[in-house]
CSV table of C-alpha atoms in Angstrom, one decimal:
chain,number,residue,atom,x,y,z
A,24,MET,CA,1.6,17.3,-90.8
A,25,ASN,CA,-2.0,17.6,-89.6
A,26,HIS,CA,-2.4,21.2,-89.0
A,27,PRO,CA,-5.6,22.4,-87.3
A,28,HIS,CA,-5.9,25.6,-89.3
A,29,GLY,CA,-6.4,23.8,-92.5
A,30,LYS,CA,-9.1,21.6,-91.0
A,31,ASP,CA,-11.3,23.7,-88.8
A,32,PRO,CA,-12.5,27.2,-90.0
A,33,ALA,CA,-14.7,27.7,-87.0
A,34,PHE,CA,-11.7,27.2,-84.7
A,35,LEU,CA,-9.8,29.7,-86.6
A,36,ARG,CA,-12.5,32.3,-86.5
A,37,GLY,CA,-12.3,31.8,-82.8
A,38,MET,CA,-8.7,32.6,-82.8
A,39,THR,CA,-9.5,36.2,-83.5
A,40,GLN,CA,-11.2,36.3,-80.1
A,41,ARG,CA,-7.6,36.0,-78.7
A,42,ARG,CA,-7.4,39.9,-79.2
A,43,LEU,CA,-10.6,40.2,-77.3
A,44,GLY,CA,-9.1,40.0,-73.8
A,45,ARG,CA,-6.1,41.7,-74.8
A,46,ARG,CA,-7.0,45.3,-74.7
A,47,ASP,CA,-5.5,47.2,-71.6
A,48,ALA,CA,-8.7,49.0,-70.5
A,49,PHE,CA,-7.9,52.6,-71.2
A,50,ARG,CA,-11.4,53.6,-70.2
A,51,LEU,CA,-13.0,55.8,-67.5
A,52,ALA,CA,-16.3,55.1,-65.8
A,53,GLY,CA,-19.5,54.6,-67.7
A,54,LEU,CA,-18.9,51.4,-69.5
A,55,SER,CA,-21.7,48.9,-69.9
A,56,ALA,CA,-21.1,45.2,-68.9
A,57,ALA,CA,-20.9,44.3,-72.5
A,58,GLY,CA,-18.3,47.1,-73.2
A,59,LEU,CA,-16.2,45.8,-70.2
A,60,ALA,CA,-16.3,42.3,-71.6
A,61,LEU,CA,-14.8,43.6,-74.8
A,62,ALA,CA,-12.2,45.7,-73.1
A,63,ALA,CA,-9.6,43.3,-73.8
A,64,CYS,CA,-6.6,42.8,-75.9
A,65,GLY,CA,-3.4,43.7,-74.5
A,66,VAL,CA,-1.6,46.4,-76.2
A,67,LYS,CA,-1.9,49.5,-74.7
A,68,GLY,CA,0.8,51.9,-73.5
A,69,LYS,CA,4.4,51.4,-73.8
A,70,GLY,CA,5.9,51.2,-70.3
A,71,THR,CA,9.4,52.1,-69.0
A,72,ALA,CA,11.3,50.0,-66.6
A,73,LYS,CA,12.5,51.5,-63.3
A,74,PRO,CA,16.0,53.2,-64.0
A,75,THR,CA,18.8,50.9,-63.1
A,76,SER,CA,22.5,51.1,-63.9
A,77,SER,CA,23.9,48.1,-65.7
A,78,ALA,CA,26.1,47.4,-62.5
A,79,GLN,CA,23.1,47.7,-60.2
A,80,ALA,CA,21.0,45.4,-62.5
A,81,GLN,CA,23.8,42.8,-62.6
A,82,SER,CA,24.1,42.9,-58.8
A,83,GLU,CA,20.3,42.3,-58.5
A,84,VAL,CA,20.6,39.3,-60.9
A,85,GLU,CA,23.4,37.8,-59.0
A,86,ALA,CA,21.7,38.3,-55.7
A,87,TYR,CA,18.5,36.6,-56.8
A,88,TRP,CA,19.8,33.7,-58.8
A,89,SER,CA,22.6,32.8,-56.4
A,90,GLY,CA,21.8,29.3,-54.9
A,91,LYS,CA,18.7,28.8,-57.1
A,92,THR,CA,18.4,25.3,-58.5
A,93,LYS,CA,16.1,23.3,-60.9
A,94,ASN,CA,13.1,21.8,-59.2
A,95,GLY,CA,11.7,19.9,-62.1
A,96,HIS,CA,8.4,21.7,-62.6
A,97,VAL,CA,6.9,25.0,-64.0
A,98,ASP,CA,3.4,26.5,-63.6
A,99,PHE,CA,2.8,28.7,-66.7
A,100,ALA,CA,0.0,31.3,-67.1
A,101,ASN,CA,-0.8,32.4,-70.6
A,102,TRP,CA,-3.6,33.8,-72.8
A,103,PRO,CA,-6.1,31.6,-74.6
A,104,LEU,CA,-5.2,30.2,-77.9
A,105,TYR,CA,-1.5,31.1,-77.7
A,106,MET,CA,-0.5,27.4,-78.1
A,107,ASP,CA,-1.7,24.3,-79.9
A,108,PRO,CA,-4.1,22.7,-77.3
A,109,LYS,CA,-2.1,19.4,-77.7
A,110,GLN,CA,0.8,21.3,-76.4
A,111,PRO,CA,3.6,19.6,-78.4
A,112,GLU,CA,6.2,22.2,-77.5
A,113,LEU,CA,5.6,21.5,-73.8
A,114,LYS,CA,5.8,17.7,-74.3
A,115,GLN,CA,9.1,18.2,-76.1
A,116,PHE,CA,10.4,20.5,-73.3
A,117,THR,CA,9.6,17.8,-70.8
A,118,LYS,CA,11.2,15.1,-72.9
A,119,GLN,CA,14.5,17.2,-73.2
A,120,THR,CA,14.7,18.5,-69.7
A,121,GLY,CA,12.7,16.2,-67.4
A,122,ILE,CA,10.8,19.4,-66.3
A,123,THR,CA,7.0,19.1,-66.3
A,124,VAL,CA,4.8,21.8,-67.0
A,125,THR,CA,1.3,22.9,-65.9
A,126,TYR,CA,-0.1,25.1,-68.6
A,127,LYS,CA,-3.2,27.2,-68.0
A,128,GLU,CA,-4.9,29.7,-70.2
A,129,VAL,CA,-6.0,32.0,-67.3
A,130,ILE,CA,-5.0,35.5,-68.5
A,131,GLN,CA,-8.0,37.1,-70.3
A,132,ASP,CA,-6.9,40.7,-70.1
A,133,ASN,CA,-4.1,42.7,-68.4
A,134,PRO,CA,-6.1,44.7,-66.0
A,135,SER,CA,-8.0,41.8,-64.4
A,136,TRP,CA,-4.8,39.7,-64.2
A,137,PHE,CA,-2.9,42.5,-62.5
A,138,ALA,CA,-5.8,43.1,-60.0
A,139,LYS,CA,-5.8,39.4,-59.2
A,140,ILE,CA,-1.9,39.0,-58.6
A,141,GLN,CA,-1.1,42.4,-57.2
A,142,PRO,CA,-2.3,41.8,-53.6
A,143,GLN,CA,-0.5,38.5,-53.4
A,144,LEU,CA,2.8,39.9,-54.8
A,145,ALA,CA,2.5,42.9,-52.5
A,146,ALA,CA,2.3,40.5,-49.7
A,147,GLY,CA,5.2,38.3,-50.8
A,148,GLN,CA,2.8,35.4,-51.5
A,149,SER,CA,2.7,32.9,-54.3
A,150,ILE,CA,0.4,33.6,-57.3
A,151,ASP,CA,0.7,29.8,-58.0
A,152,TYR,CA,2.5,30.5,-61.3
A,153,ASP,CA,6.3,30.7,-62.2
A,154,LEU,CA,5.9,32.2,-65.6
A,155,MET,CA,3.3,34.5,-67.0
A,156,VAL,CA,2.7,36.6,-70.2
A,157,VAL,CA,1.8,40.3,-70.0
A,158,THR,CA,1.6,42.9,-72.8
A,159,ASN,CA,3.7,46.0,-72.9
A,160,GLY,CA,1.7,48.7,-71.2
A,161,LEU,CA,0.5,50.3,-68.1
A,162,HIS,CA,0.4,47.0,-66.0
A,163,PHE,CA,3.7,45.8,-67.3
A,164,THR,CA,5.2,49.2,-66.1
A,165,GLN,CA,3.6,48.7,-62.7
A,166,LEU,CA,4.9,45.2,-62.3
A,167,VAL,CA,8.4,46.5,-62.9
A,168,GLN,CA,8.1,49.7,-60.9
A,169,LEU,CA,6.7,47.8,-57.8
A,170,GLY,CA,9.5,45.3,-57.9
A,171,TYR,CA,7.2,42.4,-58.7
A,172,LEU,CA,9.4,40.9,-61.3
A,173,VAL,CA,12.5,38.7,-61.3
A,174,PRO,CA,15.6,40.3,-63.1
A,175,LEU,CA,16.6,37.8,-65.7
A,176,ASP,CA,19.9,36.0,-65.8
A,177,HIS,CA,20.9,36.2,-69.4
A,178,ALA,CA,23.5,33.6,-68.9
A,179,LYS,CA,20.5,31.2,-68.6
A,180,LEU,CA,19.1,32.5,-72.0
A,181,PRO,CA,21.5,31.3,-74.6
A,182,ASN,CA,18.8,30.6,-77.3
A,183,PHE,CA,17.3,34.2,-76.8
A,184,THR,CA,20.8,35.7,-77.2
A,185,ALA,CA,21.6,33.6,-80.3
A,186,ASN,CA,18.1,33.7,-82.1
A,187,ALA,CA,16.1,36.7,-81.0
A,188,GLY,CA,15.7,39.4,-83.6
A,189,GLU,CA,17.8,42.6,-82.7
A,190,ARG,CA,14.7,44.7,-82.3
A,191,TYR,CA,13.5,42.3,-79.7
A,192,LYS,CA,16.7,42.7,-77.7
A,193,ASN,CA,16.1,46.5,-77.2
A,194,GLU,CA,12.4,47.0,-76.4
A,195,SER,CA,11.9,50.5,-75.2
A,196,PHE,CA,9.5,49.3,-72.5
A,197,ASP,CA,12.2,47.0,-71.1
A,198,PRO,CA,15.6,48.1,-72.2
A,199,GLY,CA,18.1,45.4,-72.2
A,200,ASN,CA,15.3,42.7,-71.5
A,201,VAL,CA,16.0,43.0,-67.7
A,202,TYR,CA,12.7,41.6,-66.8
A,203,SER,CA,11.1,40.1,-69.9
A,204,ILE,CA,11.5,38.5,-73.3
A,205,PRO,CA,8.8,38.5,-76.0
A,206,TRP,CA,6.3,35.7,-76.6
A,207,ALA,CA,4.8,37.3,-79.8
A,208,SER,CA,3.9,40.6,-81.3
A,209,GLY,CA,1.3,42.0,-83.6
A,210,MET,CA,0.6,45.2,-85.6
A,211,THR,CA,-2.1,47.7,-85.9
A,212,GLY,CA,-2.4,49.0,-89.5
A,213,ILE,CA,-5.1,49.4,-92.1
A,214,ALA,CA,-7.1,46.6,-93.6
A,215,TYR,CA,-9.2,46.9,-96.7
A,216,ASN,CA,-11.5,44.9,-98.9
A,217,PRO,CA,-10.2,44.9,-102.5
A,218,LYS,CA,-13.8,44.3,-103.8
A,219,TYR,CA,-14.7,47.9,-102.9
A,220,VAL,CA,-11.4,49.7,-102.7
A,221,ASP,CA,-9.7,49.8,-106.1
A,222,THR,CA,-6.8,52.0,-105.1
A,223,PRO,CA,-4.7,50.4,-102.3
A,224,PRO,CA,-4.5,52.7,-99.3
A,225,THR,CA,-0.9,53.8,-98.6
A,226,SER,CA,-1.4,56.7,-96.1
A,227,MET,CA,-3.4,57.5,-93.0
A,228,ALA,CA,-5.1,60.1,-95.1
A,229,ASP,CA,-7.0,57.3,-96.7
A,230,LEU,CA,-9.0,56.9,-93.5
A,231,TRP,CA,-10.1,60.6,-93.9
A,232,ASN,CA,-11.0,60.3,-97.6
A,233,PRO,CA,-14.5,61.6,-98.3
A,234,LYS,CA,-15.0,59.0,-101.0
A,235,TYR,CA,-15.2,56.4,-98.3
A,236,LYS,CA,-17.8,58.2,-96.3
A,237,GLY,CA,-19.7,55.9,-94.0
A,238,LYS,CA,-17.4,52.9,-94.9
A,239,VAL,CA,-14.5,53.4,-92.7
A,240,GLY,CA,-13.9,51.6,-89.4
A,241,MET,CA,-11.9,52.9,-86.5
A,242,MET,CA,-11.1,51.4,-83.2
A,243,SER,CA,-12.7,52.6,-79.9
A,244,ASP,CA,-9.6,51.9,-77.8
A,245,SER,CA,-8.1,55.3,-76.7
A,246,GLN,CA,-4.4,54.5,-77.4
A,247,GLU,CA,-5.1,52.8,-80.7
A,248,ILE,CA,-7.1,55.6,-82.3
A,249,ALA,CA,-4.8,58.2,-80.7
A,250,ASN,CA,-1.8,56.7,-82.4
A,251,PHE,CA,-3.6,57.0,-85.8
A,252,GLY,CA,-4.6,60.5,-85.2
A,253,LEU,CA,-1.0,61.3,-84.3
A,254,PHE,CA,0.5,59.4,-87.2
A,255,ALA,CA,-1.8,61.3,-89.4
A,256,LEU,CA,-0.1,64.5,-88.3
A,257,GLY,CA,3.5,63.0,-88.6
A,258,ILE,CA,3.9,62.7,-84.8
A,259,ASP,CA,5.6,59.8,-83.0
A,260,PRO,CA,3.2,58.8,-80.3
A,261,ASP,CA,5.7,58.3,-77.6
A,262,LYS,CA,7.2,61.8,-78.2
A,263,SER,CA,3.8,63.3,-78.1
A,264,THR,CA,2.7,66.1,-75.8
A,265,GLU,CA,-0.6,67.2,-74.6
A,266,ALA,CA,-0.8,69.8,-77.2
A,267,ASP,CA,-0.3,67.1,-79.8
A,268,TRP,CA,-3.1,65.1,-78.3
A,269,GLU,CA,-5.4,68.0,-78.7
A,270,LYS,CA,-4.4,68.3,-82.4
A,271,ALA,CA,-4.8,64.7,-83.0
A,272,ALA,CA,-8.2,64.7,-81.3
A,273,ALA,CA,-9.4,67.5,-83.5
A,274,LYS,CA,-8.3,65.6,-86.6
A,275,LEU,CA,-10.2,62.5,-85.4
A,276,GLN,CA,-13.2,64.6,-84.5
A,277,ALA,CA,-13.3,66.1,-88.0
A,278,GLN,CA,-13.3,62.6,-89.4
A,279,ARG,CA,-16.2,61.7,-87.2
A,280,ASP,CA,-18.2,64.9,-88.0
A,281,ALA,CA,-17.7,64.4,-91.7
A,282,GLY,CA,-19.7,61.1,-91.4
A,283,ILE,CA,-16.7,59.1,-92.7
A,284,VAL,CA,-16.6,56.8,-89.7
A,285,ARG,CA,-19.3,54.1,-89.8
A,286,LYS,CA,-18.4,52.6,-86.4
A,287,TYR,CA,-15.8,52.7,-83.6
A,288,TYR,CA,-15.1,49.0,-83.0
A,289,ASP,CA,-13.8,47.2,-79.9
A,290,GLN,CA,-12.9,44.1,-82.0
A,291,ALA,CA,-15.6,42.9,-84.2
A,292,TYR,CA,-14.6,44.8,-87.4
A,293,ILE,CA,-13.4,41.8,-89.4
A,294,ASP,CA,-16.7,40.4,-90.5
A,295,PRO,CA,-18.2,43.8,-91.5
A,296,LEU,CA,-15.1,44.4,-93.6
A,297,ALA,CA,-15.4,40.9,-95.3
A,298,LYS,CA,-19.1,41.5,-95.9
A,299,GLY,CA,-18.6,45.1,-97.3
A,300,ASP,CA,-20.4,47.0,-94.5
A,301,ILE,CA,-17.1,48.8,-94.2
A,302,TRP,CA,-14.4,49.0,-96.9
A,303,LEU,CA,-11.3,49.9,-94.9
A,304,THR,CA,-10.6,49.9,-91.2
A,305,MET,CA,-8.0,50.0,-88.5
A,306,ALA,CA,-7.1,46.4,-87.9
A,307,TRP,CA,-4.8,44.0,-86.1
A,308,SER,CA,-2.5,42.0,-88.4
A,309,GLY,CA,-3.3,38.5,-87.0
A,310,ASP,CA,-7.1,39.0,-87.5
A,311,VAL,CA,-6.6,39.6,-91.2
A,312,PHE,CA,-4.4,36.7,-91.7
A,313,GLN,CA,-6.6,34.3,-89.8
A,314,LYS,CA,-9.8,35.6,-91.6
A,315,ASN,CA,-8.3,35.0,-95.0
A,316,VAL,CA,-7.1,31.5,-93.9
A,317,SER,CA,-10.4,30.4,-92.3
A,318,ASP,CA,-12.9,31.8,-94.7
A,319,GLY,CA,-11.0,32.2,-98.0
A,320,THR,CA,-11.4,36.0,-98.0
A,321,ASP,CA,-8.8,38.2,-99.8
A,322,LEU,CA,-8.6,41.1,-97.2
A,323,LYS,CA,-5.4,43.1,-97.5
A,324,PHE,CA,-3.4,44.6,-94.7
A,325,VAL,CA,-1.1,47.6,-95.0
A,326,LEU,CA,1.2,49.6,-92.9
A,327,PRO,CA,0.7,53.3,-93.8
A,328,LYS,CA,3.7,55.3,-94.9
A,329,GLU,CA,3.4,57.6,-91.8
A,330,GLY,CA,3.8,54.7,-89.4
A,331,ALA,CA,1.8,51.9,-87.7
A,332,THR,CA,1.6,50.4,-84.3
A,333,ILE,CA,3.3,47.3,-82.7
A,334,TRP,CA,2.6,45.7,-79.5
A,335,THR,CA,4.3,42.8,-77.7
A,336,ASP,CA,3.2,40.1,-75.3
A,337,ASN,CA,6.1,39.2,-73.0
A,338,MET,CA,7.2,36.3,-70.8
A,339,MET,CA,8.3,37.2,-67.3
A,340,ILE,CA,8.8,35.6,-63.8
A,341,PRO,CA,6.9,36.8,-60.8
A,342,LYS,CA,9.1,37.5,-57.8
A,343,THR,CA,7.4,34.8,-55.7
A,344,ALA,CA,7.9,32.1,-58.2
A,345,ALA,CA,8.7,28.7,-56.6
A,346,ASN,CA,10.5,27.4,-59.7
A,347,PRO,CA,12.4,30.2,-61.3
A,348,VAL,CA,15.3,28.2,-62.7
A,349,ASP,CA,12.7,25.8,-64.5
A,350,ALA,CA,10.8,28.9,-65.7
A,351,ILE,CA,13.8,30.6,-67.2
A,352,THR,CA,14.7,27.3,-68.9
A,353,LEU,CA,11.3,27.1,-70.5
A,354,MET,CA,11.5,30.8,-71.6
A,355,ASP,CA,14.8,30.1,-73.4
A,356,PHE,CA,13.3,26.9,-74.9
A,357,PHE,CA,10.8,28.9,-76.9
A,358,TYR,CA,13.8,30.6,-78.6
A,359,ASP,CA,15.0,27.4,-80.1
A,360,VAL,CA,14.5,28.1,-83.9
A,361,ASP,CA,12.6,25.0,-84.5
A,362,VAL,CA,10.2,25.5,-81.5
A,363,ALA,CA,9.7,29.0,-82.4
A,364,GLY,CA,8.8,28.0,-86.0
A,365,LYS,CA,6.3,25.4,-84.8
A,366,LEU,CA,4.7,27.9,-82.5
A,367,ALA,CA,4.4,30.6,-85.3
A,368,GLU,CA,2.7,28.1,-87.5
A,369,TYR,CA,0.0,27.7,-85.0
A,370,ILE,CA,-0.6,31.2,-83.6
A,371,ASN,CA,0.1,33.3,-86.8
A,372,TYR,CA,1.3,36.3,-84.9
A,373,VAL,CA,4.8,38.0,-85.3
A,374,THR,CA,7.6,35.8,-84.0
A,375,PRO,CA,10.5,37.3,-82.3
A,376,VAL,CA,12.8,34.7,-83.9
A,377,PRO,CA,13.5,35.6,-87.6
A,378,ALA,CA,15.0,32.2,-88.5
A,379,ALA,CA,11.7,30.5,-87.7
A,380,LYS,CA,10.7,31.6,-91.2
A,381,ASP,CA,13.2,28.8,-92.6
A,382,VAL,CA,11.6,26.2,-90.4
A,383,ILE,CA,8.1,26.9,-91.6
A,384,ALA,CA,9.3,27.0,-95.3
A,385,ALA,CA,10.9,23.6,-94.7
A,386,ASP,CA,7.8,22.2,-93.1
A,387,ALA,CA,5.8,23.6,-96.1
A,388,ALA,CA,8.0,21.8,-98.5
A,389,LYS,CA,7.4,18.4,-96.8
A,390,ALA,CA,3.6,19.0,-96.5
A,391,THR,CA,0.8,18.4,-99.0
A,392,GLY,CA,-2.6,19.8,-99.8
A,393,GLU,CA,-4.2,22.4,-97.5
A,394,ASP,CA,-1.4,22.0,-95.0
A,395,LYS,CA,1.2,23.1,-97.6
A,396,LYS,CA,-0.9,25.9,-98.7
A,397,LEU,CA,-1.3,27.2,-95.2
A,398,LEU,CA,2.4,26.8,-94.3
A,399,ASP,CA,3.4,28.6,-97.6
A,400,MET,CA,1.1,31.4,-96.5
A,401,VAL,CA,2.6,31.7,-93.1
A,402,ALA,CA,6.2,31.5,-94.2
A,403,GLY,CA,5.5,34.2,-96.9
A,404,SER,CA,3.4,36.5,-94.8
A,405,GLU,CA,4.8,39.9,-93.8
A,406,LEU,CA,2.1,39.8,-91.1
A,407,VAL,CA,4.1,37.0,-89.4
A,408,PHE,CA,7.5,38.1,-90.6
A,409,PRO,CA,7.6,41.9,-91.1
A,410,THR,CA,10.3,43.2,-93.4
A,411,ASP,CA,13.0,45.6,-92.2
A,412,ASP,CA,11.1,48.4,-94.0
A,413,ASP,CA,7.9,47.5,-92.0
A,414,TYR,CA,9.8,47.5,-88.7
A,415,ALA,CA,11.1,50.9,-89.5
A,416,ARG,CA,7.7,52.3,-89.7
A,417,LEU,CA,6.4,50.6,-86.4
A,418,ARG,CA,6.0,52.6,-83.3
A,419,SER,CA,4.7,51.8,-79.7
A,420,TYR,CA,2.3,53.7,-77.5
A,421,LYS,CA,2.7,56.9,-75.5
A,422,ASN,CA,4.6,56.1,-72.2
A,423,PHE,CA,2.7,58.0,-69.4
A,424,ALA,CA,4.9,59.5,-66.7
A,425,THR,CA,2.1,59.8,-64.3
A,426,PRO,CA,-1.4,58.4,-63.8
A,427,GLN,CA,-2.8,62.0,-64.1
A,428,GLU,CA,-1.2,62.3,-67.5
A,429,GLN,CA,-2.7,58.9,-68.6
A,430,LYS,CA,-6.1,60.2,-67.4
A,431,LYS,CA,-5.8,63.4,-69.4
A,432,PHE,CA,-4.9,61.4,-72.4
A,433,GLU,CA,-7.8,59.1,-72.0
A,434,SER,CA,-10.4,61.9,-71.5
A,435,ILE,CA,-9.2,63.7,-74.7
A,436,PHE,CA,-9.6,60.6,-77.0
A,437,GLN,CA,-12.6,58.9,-75.3
A,438,ALA,CA,-14.6,62.0,-76.0
A,439,ILE,CA,-14.4,61.2,-79.7
A,440,THR,CA,-15.5,57.6,-79.6
A,441,THR,CA,-18.1,57.8,-76.8
A,442,ALA,CA,-19.8,61.0,-77.8
């Protein structure tokens, strides 16, 4: 197979920019335009679906889907570089089902996407898309609580039922997958350059180690850095209180005051890590994998023993969708094991379909040269297929009960990175 990763390092380097556009902006006033441009990458803030009983949820499902039929087309909104530009999966879907797909990479970040679609959804108007991908977080929660999403008919999701990993069937931000099923996930852990770090880090404490003074990178995002401060104190972020936030902030402030942190990064930490400007840093799993593939670096990624962060981008159907039956058919198509494997080969983030690993390994066995090397790396990577032990240490983000609570949280942690 002619895999683009093995052929175009510049393209791969560009892939790390997918995370730029993905950060839910947990920021208050005072950002520069450049800062806003970097306020991307979707992860932040685990949400909670509006409470519904199972009977009520089933009633809503039946009421919505009754009488709905296939129309033969789907308009799909996604993030950049989340599918091979040749769209082989969509071509296969159309061949199998007769349903055509218009696929557009129009979602650059969660806040701007929500701001664009919210007035239309509030007015009951079409947003021109039947399927969209949104990260677990504040805006996902708002979409649910405002009633803007279609409750999914799981009878129409047989591949998801059969092939999704168990942890993806019980996401805390959408229990029971009432409104969403995952597209892909990623992790925030510690990356290090073994040229400069001779003892592999195993703990959050390594980010506070004075021997790395001036050589540690931390993220500027409020929830990302908060999680690490909380993990360092042995606190589960989602169970944390305001008193815990103050303790974590003090821990992070002490790290800053000691001169250990070289810089608080929005996203551009991976090149300084490769060059040795920093020796270890908070990092996203996909960035590390892609950098090693594209530039031949040997950067390492670890999940500290205290815990690390997981985020998930999720497929969902807006309530004004013109083609919901076609959309849910496409959602389920991506849970075909072979399709999930091919997608993971391209995007290199965590797939919600564990059996995709066998597909990639089989493709690797048939491949040669650089393609074989790459596919072997993907199939064997715990950054794409975390182990059970990895999953046991992964946690999400604080779920805010009110906007006031979220603002308090932001103010506490932003004081560290913007001072």
